[in-house]
Short mmCIF file of C-alpha atoms in Angstrom, two decimals:
data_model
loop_
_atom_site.label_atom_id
_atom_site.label_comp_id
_atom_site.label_asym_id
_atom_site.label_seq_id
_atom_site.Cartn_x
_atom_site.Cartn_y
_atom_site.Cartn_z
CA UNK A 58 119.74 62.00 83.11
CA UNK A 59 118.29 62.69 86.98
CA UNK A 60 117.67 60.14 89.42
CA UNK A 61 114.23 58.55 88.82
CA UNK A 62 111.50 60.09 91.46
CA UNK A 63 110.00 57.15 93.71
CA UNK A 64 108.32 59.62 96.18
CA UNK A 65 107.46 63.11 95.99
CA UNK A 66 107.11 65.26 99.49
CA UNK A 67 105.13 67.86 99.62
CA UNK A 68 105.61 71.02 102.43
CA UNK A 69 102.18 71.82 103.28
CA UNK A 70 101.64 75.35 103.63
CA UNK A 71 99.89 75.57 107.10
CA UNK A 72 97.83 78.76 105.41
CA UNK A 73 96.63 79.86 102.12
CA UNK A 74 99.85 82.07 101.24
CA UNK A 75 100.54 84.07 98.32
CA UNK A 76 103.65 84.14 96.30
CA UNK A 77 103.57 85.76 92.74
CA UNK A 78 106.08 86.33 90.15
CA UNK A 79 105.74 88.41 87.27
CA UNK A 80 107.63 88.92 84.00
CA UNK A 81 107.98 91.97 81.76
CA UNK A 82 109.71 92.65 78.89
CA UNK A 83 112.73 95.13 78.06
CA UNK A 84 111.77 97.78 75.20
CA UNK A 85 114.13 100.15 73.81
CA UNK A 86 113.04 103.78 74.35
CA UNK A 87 113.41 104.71 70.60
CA UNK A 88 112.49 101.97 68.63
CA UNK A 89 110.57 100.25 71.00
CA UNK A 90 111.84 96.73 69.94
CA UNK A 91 112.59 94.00 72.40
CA UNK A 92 116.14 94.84 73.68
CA UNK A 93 118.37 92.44 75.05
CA UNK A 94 119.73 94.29 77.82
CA UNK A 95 119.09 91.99 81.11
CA UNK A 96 122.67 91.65 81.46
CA UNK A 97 123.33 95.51 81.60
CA UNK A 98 120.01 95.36 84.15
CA UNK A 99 121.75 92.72 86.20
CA UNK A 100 125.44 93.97 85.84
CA UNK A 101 123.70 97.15 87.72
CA UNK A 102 121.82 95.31 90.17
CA UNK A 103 125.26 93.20 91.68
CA UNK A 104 127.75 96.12 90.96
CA UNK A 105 125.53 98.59 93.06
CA UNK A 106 124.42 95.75 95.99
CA UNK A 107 120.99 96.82 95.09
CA UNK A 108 118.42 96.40 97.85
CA UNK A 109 115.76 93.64 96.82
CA UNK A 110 118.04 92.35 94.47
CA UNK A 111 116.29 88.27 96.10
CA UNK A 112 113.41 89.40 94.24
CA UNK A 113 114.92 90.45 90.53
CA UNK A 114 115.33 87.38 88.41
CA UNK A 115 116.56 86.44 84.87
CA UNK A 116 114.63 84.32 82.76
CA UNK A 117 115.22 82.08 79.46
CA UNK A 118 115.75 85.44 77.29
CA UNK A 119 118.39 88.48 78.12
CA UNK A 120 114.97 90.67 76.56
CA UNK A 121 113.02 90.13 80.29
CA UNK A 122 113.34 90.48 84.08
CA UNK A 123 111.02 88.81 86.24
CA UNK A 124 109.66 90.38 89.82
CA UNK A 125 108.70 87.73 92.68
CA UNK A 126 107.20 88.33 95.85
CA UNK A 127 108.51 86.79 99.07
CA UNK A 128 105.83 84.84 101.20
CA UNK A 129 102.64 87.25 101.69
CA UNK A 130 99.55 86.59 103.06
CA UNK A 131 96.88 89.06 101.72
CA UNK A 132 96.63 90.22 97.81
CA UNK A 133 97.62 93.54 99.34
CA UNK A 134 100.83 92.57 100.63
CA UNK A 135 101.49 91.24 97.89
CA UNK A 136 100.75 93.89 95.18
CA UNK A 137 102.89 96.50 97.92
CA UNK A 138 105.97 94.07 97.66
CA UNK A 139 105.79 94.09 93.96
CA UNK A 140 106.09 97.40 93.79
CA UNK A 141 108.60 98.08 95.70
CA UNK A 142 111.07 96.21 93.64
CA UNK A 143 108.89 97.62 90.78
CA UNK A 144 110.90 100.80 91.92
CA UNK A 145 114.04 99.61 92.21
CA UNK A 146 113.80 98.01 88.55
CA UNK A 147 112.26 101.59 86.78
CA UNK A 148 115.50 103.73 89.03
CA UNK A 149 117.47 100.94 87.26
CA UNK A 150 116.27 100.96 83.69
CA UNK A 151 115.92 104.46 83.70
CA UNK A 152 120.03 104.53 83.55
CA UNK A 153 120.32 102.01 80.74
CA UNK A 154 117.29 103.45 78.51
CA UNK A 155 115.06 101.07 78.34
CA UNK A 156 111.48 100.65 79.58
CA UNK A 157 109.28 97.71 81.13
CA UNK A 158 106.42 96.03 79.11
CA UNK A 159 103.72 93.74 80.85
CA UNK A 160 102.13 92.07 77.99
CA UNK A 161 101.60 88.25 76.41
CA UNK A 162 103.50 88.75 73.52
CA UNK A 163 105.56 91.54 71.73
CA UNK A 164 103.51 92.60 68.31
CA UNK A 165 106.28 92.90 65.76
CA UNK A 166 110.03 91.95 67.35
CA UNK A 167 111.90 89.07 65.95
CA UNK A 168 112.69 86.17 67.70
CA UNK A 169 116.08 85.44 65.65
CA UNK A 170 117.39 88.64 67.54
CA UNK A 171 117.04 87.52 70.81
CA UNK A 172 119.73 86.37 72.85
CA UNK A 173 119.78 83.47 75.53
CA UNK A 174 120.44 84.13 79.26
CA UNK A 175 123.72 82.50 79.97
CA UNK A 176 123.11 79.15 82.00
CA UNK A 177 123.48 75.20 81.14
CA UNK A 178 119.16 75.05 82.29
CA UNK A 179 118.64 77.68 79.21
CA UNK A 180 120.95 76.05 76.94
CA UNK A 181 119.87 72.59 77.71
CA UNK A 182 115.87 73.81 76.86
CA UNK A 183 116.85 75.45 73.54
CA UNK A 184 119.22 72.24 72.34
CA UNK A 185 116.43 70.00 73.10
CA UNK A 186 113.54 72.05 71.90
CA UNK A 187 115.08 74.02 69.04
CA UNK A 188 112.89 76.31 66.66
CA UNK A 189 109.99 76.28 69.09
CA UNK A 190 111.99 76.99 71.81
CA UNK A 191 113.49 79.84 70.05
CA UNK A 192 110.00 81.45 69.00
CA UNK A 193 108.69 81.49 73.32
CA UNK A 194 108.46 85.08 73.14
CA UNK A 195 105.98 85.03 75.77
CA UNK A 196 105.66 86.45 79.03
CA UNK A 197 103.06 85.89 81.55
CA UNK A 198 102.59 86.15 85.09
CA UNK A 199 102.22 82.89 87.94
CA UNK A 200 100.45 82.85 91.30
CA UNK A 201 101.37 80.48 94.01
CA UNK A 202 98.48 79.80 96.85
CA UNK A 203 99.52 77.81 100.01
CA UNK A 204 98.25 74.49 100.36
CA UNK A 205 98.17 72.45 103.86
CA UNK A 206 98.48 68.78 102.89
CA UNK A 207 99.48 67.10 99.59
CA UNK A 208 96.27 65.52 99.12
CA UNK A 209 94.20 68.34 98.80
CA UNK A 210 96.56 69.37 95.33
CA UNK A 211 95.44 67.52 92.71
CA UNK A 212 91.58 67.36 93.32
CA UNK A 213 91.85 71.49 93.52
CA UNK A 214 93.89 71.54 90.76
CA UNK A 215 91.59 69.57 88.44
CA UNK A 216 88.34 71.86 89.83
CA UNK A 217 90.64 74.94 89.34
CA UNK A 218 90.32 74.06 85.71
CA UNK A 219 86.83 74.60 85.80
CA UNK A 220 88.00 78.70 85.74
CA UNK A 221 90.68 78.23 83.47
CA UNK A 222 89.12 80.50 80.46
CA UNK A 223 87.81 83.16 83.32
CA UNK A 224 91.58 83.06 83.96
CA UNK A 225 92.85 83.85 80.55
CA UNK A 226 90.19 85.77 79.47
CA UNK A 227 91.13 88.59 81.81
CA UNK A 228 94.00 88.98 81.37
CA UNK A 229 94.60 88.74 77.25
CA UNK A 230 97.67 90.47 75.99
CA UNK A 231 98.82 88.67 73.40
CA UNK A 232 97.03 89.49 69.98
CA UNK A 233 100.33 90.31 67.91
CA UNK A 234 103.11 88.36 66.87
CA UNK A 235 105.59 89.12 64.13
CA UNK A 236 104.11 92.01 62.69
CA UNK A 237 101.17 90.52 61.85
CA UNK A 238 97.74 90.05 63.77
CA UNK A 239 96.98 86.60 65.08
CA UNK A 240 93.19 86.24 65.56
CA UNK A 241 93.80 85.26 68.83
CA UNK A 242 93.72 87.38 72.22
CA UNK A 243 96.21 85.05 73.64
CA UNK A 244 98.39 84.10 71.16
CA UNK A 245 101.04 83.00 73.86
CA UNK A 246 98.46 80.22 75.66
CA UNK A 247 98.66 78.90 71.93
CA UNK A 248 102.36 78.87 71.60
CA UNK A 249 103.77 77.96 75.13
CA UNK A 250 101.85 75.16 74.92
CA UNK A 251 103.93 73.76 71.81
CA UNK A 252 106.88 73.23 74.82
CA UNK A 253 106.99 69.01 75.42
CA UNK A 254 106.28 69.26 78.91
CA UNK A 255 103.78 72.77 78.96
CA UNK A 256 99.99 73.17 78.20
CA UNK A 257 97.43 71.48 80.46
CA UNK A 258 97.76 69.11 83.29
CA UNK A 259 96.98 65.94 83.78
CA UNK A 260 94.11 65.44 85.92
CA UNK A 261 95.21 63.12 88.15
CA UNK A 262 93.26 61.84 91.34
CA UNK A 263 96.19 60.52 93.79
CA UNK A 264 99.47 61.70 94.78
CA UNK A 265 100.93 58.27 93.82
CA UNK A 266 100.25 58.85 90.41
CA UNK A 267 101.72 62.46 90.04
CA UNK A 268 104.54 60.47 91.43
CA UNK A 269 104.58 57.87 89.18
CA UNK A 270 104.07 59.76 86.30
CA UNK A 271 107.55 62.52 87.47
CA UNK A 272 109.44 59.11 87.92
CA UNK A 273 108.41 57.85 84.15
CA UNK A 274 109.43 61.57 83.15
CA UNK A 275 113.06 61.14 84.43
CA UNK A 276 113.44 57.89 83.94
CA UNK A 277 112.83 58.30 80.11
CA UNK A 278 114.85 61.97 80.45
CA UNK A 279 112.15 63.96 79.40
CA UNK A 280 113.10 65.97 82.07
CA UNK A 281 115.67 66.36 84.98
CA UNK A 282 113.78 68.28 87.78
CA UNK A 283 109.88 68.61 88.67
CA UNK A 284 110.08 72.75 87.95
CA UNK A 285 110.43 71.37 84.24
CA UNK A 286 107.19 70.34 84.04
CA UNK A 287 105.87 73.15 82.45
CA UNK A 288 102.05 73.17 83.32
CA UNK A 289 99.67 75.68 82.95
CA UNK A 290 98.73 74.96 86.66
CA UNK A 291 101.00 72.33 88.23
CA UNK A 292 101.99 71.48 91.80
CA UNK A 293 105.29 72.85 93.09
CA UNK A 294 105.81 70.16 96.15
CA UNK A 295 108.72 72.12 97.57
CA UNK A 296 106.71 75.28 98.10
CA UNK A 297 103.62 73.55 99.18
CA UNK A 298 101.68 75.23 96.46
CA UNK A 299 99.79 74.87 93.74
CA UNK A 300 100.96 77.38 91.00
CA UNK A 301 98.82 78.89 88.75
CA UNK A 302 100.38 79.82 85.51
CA UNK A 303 97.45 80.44 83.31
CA UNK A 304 97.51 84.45 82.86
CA UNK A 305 99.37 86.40 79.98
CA UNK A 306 101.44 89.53 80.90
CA UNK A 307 99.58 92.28 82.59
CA UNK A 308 100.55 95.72 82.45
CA UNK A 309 99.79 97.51 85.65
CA UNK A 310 98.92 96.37 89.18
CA UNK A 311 95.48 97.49 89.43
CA UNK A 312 94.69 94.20 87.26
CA UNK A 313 97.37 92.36 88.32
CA UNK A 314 95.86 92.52 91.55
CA UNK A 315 92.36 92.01 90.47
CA UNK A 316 93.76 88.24 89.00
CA UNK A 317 96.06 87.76 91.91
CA UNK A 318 92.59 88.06 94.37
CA UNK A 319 90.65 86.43 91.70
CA UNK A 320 93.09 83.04 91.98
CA UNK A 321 93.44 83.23 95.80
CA UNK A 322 89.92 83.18 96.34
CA UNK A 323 89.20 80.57 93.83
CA UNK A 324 91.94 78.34 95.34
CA UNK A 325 90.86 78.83 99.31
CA UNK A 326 87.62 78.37 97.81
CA UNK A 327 87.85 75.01 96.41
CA UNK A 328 89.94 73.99 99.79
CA UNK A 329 87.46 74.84 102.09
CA UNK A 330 84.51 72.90 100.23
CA UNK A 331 87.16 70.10 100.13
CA UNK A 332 87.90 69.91 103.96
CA UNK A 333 83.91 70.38 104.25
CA UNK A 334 83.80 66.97 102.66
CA UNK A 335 82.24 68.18 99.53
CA UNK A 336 83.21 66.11 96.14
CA UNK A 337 84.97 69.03 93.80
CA UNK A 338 83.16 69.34 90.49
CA UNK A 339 85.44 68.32 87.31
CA UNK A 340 85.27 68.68 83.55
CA UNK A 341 86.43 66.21 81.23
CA UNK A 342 90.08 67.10 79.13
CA UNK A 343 88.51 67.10 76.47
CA UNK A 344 86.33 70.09 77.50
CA UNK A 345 88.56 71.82 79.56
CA UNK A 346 91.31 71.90 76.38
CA UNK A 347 88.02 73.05 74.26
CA UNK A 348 87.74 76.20 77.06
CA UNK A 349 91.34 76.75 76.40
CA UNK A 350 91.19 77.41 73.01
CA UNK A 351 88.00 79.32 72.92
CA UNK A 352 89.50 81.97 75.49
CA UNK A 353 92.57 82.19 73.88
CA UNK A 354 90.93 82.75 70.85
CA UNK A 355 87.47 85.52 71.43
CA UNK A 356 89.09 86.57 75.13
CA UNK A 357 86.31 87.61 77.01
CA UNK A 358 83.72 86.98 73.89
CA UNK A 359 84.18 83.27 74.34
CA UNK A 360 81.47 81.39 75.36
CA UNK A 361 82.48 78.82 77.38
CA UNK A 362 81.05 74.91 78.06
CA UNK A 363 80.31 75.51 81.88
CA UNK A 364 80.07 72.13 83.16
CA UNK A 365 79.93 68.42 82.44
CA UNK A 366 76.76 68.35 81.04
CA UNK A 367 77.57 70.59 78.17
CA UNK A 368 75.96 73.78 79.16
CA UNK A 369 77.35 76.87 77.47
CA UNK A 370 77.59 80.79 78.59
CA UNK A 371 79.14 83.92 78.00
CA UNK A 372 82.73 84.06 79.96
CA UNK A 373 81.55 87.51 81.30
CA UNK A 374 78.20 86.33 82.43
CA UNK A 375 79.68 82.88 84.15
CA UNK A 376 82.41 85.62 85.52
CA UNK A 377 80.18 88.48 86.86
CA UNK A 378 77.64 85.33 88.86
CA UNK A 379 80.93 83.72 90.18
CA UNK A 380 82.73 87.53 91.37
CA UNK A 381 79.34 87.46 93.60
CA UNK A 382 79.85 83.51 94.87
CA UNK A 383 83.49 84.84 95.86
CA UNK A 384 82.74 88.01 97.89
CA UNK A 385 83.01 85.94 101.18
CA UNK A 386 85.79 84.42 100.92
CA UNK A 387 87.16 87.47 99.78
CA UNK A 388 86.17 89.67 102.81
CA UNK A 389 87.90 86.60 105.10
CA UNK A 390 91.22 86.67 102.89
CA UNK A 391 91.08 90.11 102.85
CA UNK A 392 90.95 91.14 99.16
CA UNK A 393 87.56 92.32 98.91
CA UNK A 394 88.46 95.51 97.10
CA UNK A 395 91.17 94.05 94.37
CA UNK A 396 87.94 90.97 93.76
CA UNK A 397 85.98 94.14 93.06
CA UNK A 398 87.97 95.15 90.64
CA UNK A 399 87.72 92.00 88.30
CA UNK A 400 84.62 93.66 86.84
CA UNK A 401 86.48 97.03 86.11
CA UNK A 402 88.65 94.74 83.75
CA UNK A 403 86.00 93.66 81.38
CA UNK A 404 84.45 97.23 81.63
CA UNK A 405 87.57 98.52 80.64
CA UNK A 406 88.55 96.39 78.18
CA UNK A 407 91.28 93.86 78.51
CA UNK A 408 94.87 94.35 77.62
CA UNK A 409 93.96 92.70 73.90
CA UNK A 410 90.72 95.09 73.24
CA UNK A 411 93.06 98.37 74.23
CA UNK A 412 96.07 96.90 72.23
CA UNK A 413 93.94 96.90 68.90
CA UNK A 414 91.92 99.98 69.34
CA UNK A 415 95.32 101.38 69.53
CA UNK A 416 96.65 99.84 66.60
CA UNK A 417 93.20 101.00 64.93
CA UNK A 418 93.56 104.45 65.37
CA UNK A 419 97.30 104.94 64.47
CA UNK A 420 98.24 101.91 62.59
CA UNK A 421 101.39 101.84 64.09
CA UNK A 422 102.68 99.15 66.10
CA UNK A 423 105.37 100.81 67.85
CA UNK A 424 102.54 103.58 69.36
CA UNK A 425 100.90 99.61 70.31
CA UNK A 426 104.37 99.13 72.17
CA UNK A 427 104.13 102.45 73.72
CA UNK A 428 100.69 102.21 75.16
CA UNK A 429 101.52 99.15 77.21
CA UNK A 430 104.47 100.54 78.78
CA UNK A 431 102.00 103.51 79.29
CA UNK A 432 99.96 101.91 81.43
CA UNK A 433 102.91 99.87 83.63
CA UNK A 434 102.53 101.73 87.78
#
C-alpha cells in the first residue's frame, strides 16, 4: 500500500500546451486479428537505437503501441510530431508484418488470446481487476492542455463536461466487439468504465478535496499512485494539465487533429472566461452520466440534455453553433483550420457510420479491419 496523499502540488503550466498520446492496435496482415507482437515492435526499436524511440510506448496489452507527443504548443505541432514517429513505427512494422489500427474497439478478436505487457503495474491491474480487466480491449486517444494554477482545474474540468458527448460523438469507433454488433457507437466508453477507478469524475469544487479524496484512495489501497485514477477527464498535477481522455481510437490525423483543436480550444476557452471572473456553467452527474450514455450509444444521433434546465438538442446542431463560438479562440491558438475540420467529421461520417457501411456491403469483418487500417496517414 502507498503512502497516504496529504497534499497534492500541482506544476502550473505557464501556457495552454498540448501534449497528446495516442494508441493503436497491432493487426496481422493476413488474418487481420489482433496480434500480440509489441515485444517484436519494441525488441526492434532498442536493438536498432531507433530515433524517437521517448515517444513509442507499451501499454497494458503486447496487441498495442502508443505514440505521445513531447510538449507542443499549436495543434499543428502537434499533429507534425505525431507523425513523425508515425513513420518510424510503419518502417518498423513493415519488417515484422503487421499493420496499425486506430479504432475504439477490435470487431471480432478474442480477448482470451491476448497477452499482458510484462511489468508488476500490468500484473498488479489484472490480479486485482480480473475478468474485466482482461476484456479492456479498448484503445482511445488522450489530450493534455496546460493549465497555469491548480485552482483553475477542477472548475474547468467540471464545465468541460458540459462537451463530453460532442467529445465522444466524434470520434466513435467502437461499434463491434466479439463478433457480434453492440448497438452502441462506443462500445469502449461503456466498458472502460467497468475499471474501479475509470468512468466519470467527480465534480469537485476545491483542490483540498481532490486531495482528500487521493489520500482516502491510498489509504484504503484502492490505488497506489494518482495516474491510477482512471478518469475520463482527470487532473494530472505533475504535468500541470488537465487530461482529457474522453475520445475512442481515431484512425487518421486529419480527425485526430480536428478533436485535438476541438479540446484545446474548449479548454483555453473555459480558462479565459474563468480568469475574466465569469462563474463556469455546470451540469448535474446525474445529467452529465445521462450524456454519456446517449453518445455512446446513437454517436452523433444522440440528442443531448444541453444544460441544467433540461433543454435537449441534436449533438450535431449543439456542435455546428459551438464550432462558430470557438473560431476565436481558435485563430489566437492557432488551429483555425484543424477546428474547421470538426464539421468535415460529421459530413463524412464518423469512424462507427464508415465501420458498418462497410460491414453492410461485404459482410465481412475482416474487410471492417481492413478499412480502418486503410484510412491510418
Amino acid at each position: 500500500m502507498g503512502v497516504p496523499i496529504t497534499q497534492i502540488p500541482f506544476v502550473g503550466s505557464p501556457e495552454p500546451t498540448l501534449g497528446v498520446e495516442w494508441e493503436l492496435a497491432l493487426v496481422d496482415r493476413d488474418t487481420r486479428d489482433l496480434t500480440n507482437a509489441a515485444p517484436d515492435l519494441f525488441e526492434l526499436i532498442a536493438a536498432r537505437g531507433v530515433d524517437r524511440a521517448g515517444q513509442i510506448h507499451k501499454e497494458l496489452l503486447s496487441n498495442t503501441v502508443e505514440l505521445v507527443t513531447g510538449i507542443c504548443h499549436t495543434t499543428g505541432e502537434a499533429m507534425a510530431d505525431l507523425g513523425a514517429t508515425l513513420d518510424v513505427v510503419r518502417g518498423l512494422t513493415d519488417e515484422i508484418g503487421v499493420d496499425l489500427y486506430g479504432a475504439g474497439t477490435h470487431p471480432f478478436a478474442e480477448w482470451s488470446a491476448q497477452q499482458l505487457t510484462e511489468g508488476p503495474r500490468y500484473a498488479e491491474l489484472i490480479s486485482r481487476t480480473q475478468w474485466w480487466g482482461r476484456q479492456m480491449l479498448i484503445w482511445g486517444v488522450h489530450v493534455h492542455v496546460g493549465i497555469s494554477h491548480r485552482d483553475k482545474v477542477l472548475p474547468i474540468l467540471s464545465s468541460l463536461l458540459k462537451y463530453y458527448p460532442h467529445l465522444l460523438a466524434l470520434s466513435a469507433s467502437s461499434p463491434m466487439w466479439g463478433g457480434h454488433e453492440t448497438g452502441y457507437a462506443s462500445n469502449r466508453a461503456m466498458m472502460f468504465q467497468q475499471l474501479p477507478t475509470a468512468g466519470l469524475p467527480f465534480q469537485f469544487e476545491k483542490w483540498a478535496e481532490f486531495e482528500a479524496f487521493a489520500a482516502d484512495q491510498m489509504t484504503t489501497g484502492i490505488i497506489d499512485h494518482l495516474n491510477e485514477i482512471r478518469w475520463d477527464i482527470r487532473p494530472s498535477p505533475h504535468l500541470g494539465t488537465i487530461e482529457v481522455r474522453v475520445c475512442d481510437g481515431v484512425s487518421n490525423r486529419q480527425e485526430l487533429a480536428g478533436l485535438v483543436a476541438l479540446i484545446h480550444c474548449l479548454i483555453v476557452d473555459l480558462d479565459r472566461r474563468l480568469t475574466a471572473g465569469e462563474t463556469l456553467p455546470q451540469m448535474a452527474p446525474w445529467l452529465v452520466q445521462e450524456n454519456k450514455w446517449r453518445a455512446a450509444r446513437y454517436g452523433i444521433d444522440a440528442i443531448i440534455i444541453e444544460d441544467s434546465d433540461c433543454a435537449e438538442r441534436l449533438v450535431t446542431e449543439d456542435l455546428a453553433e459551438l464550432l462558430v463560438r470557438l473560431e476565436p479562440v481558435a485563430v489566437s491558438l492557432g488551429c483555425s483550420a484543424e477546428l474547421a475540420s470538426v464539421a468535415d467529421i460529421v459530413a463524412r461520417g464518423v469512424s462507427y457510420n464508415r465501420q458498418h457501411e462497410v460491414f453492410a456491403r461485404t459482410g465481412s469483418l475482416r474487410d471492417v479491419v481492413s478499412s480502418v487500417v486503410a484510412e491510418l496517414d
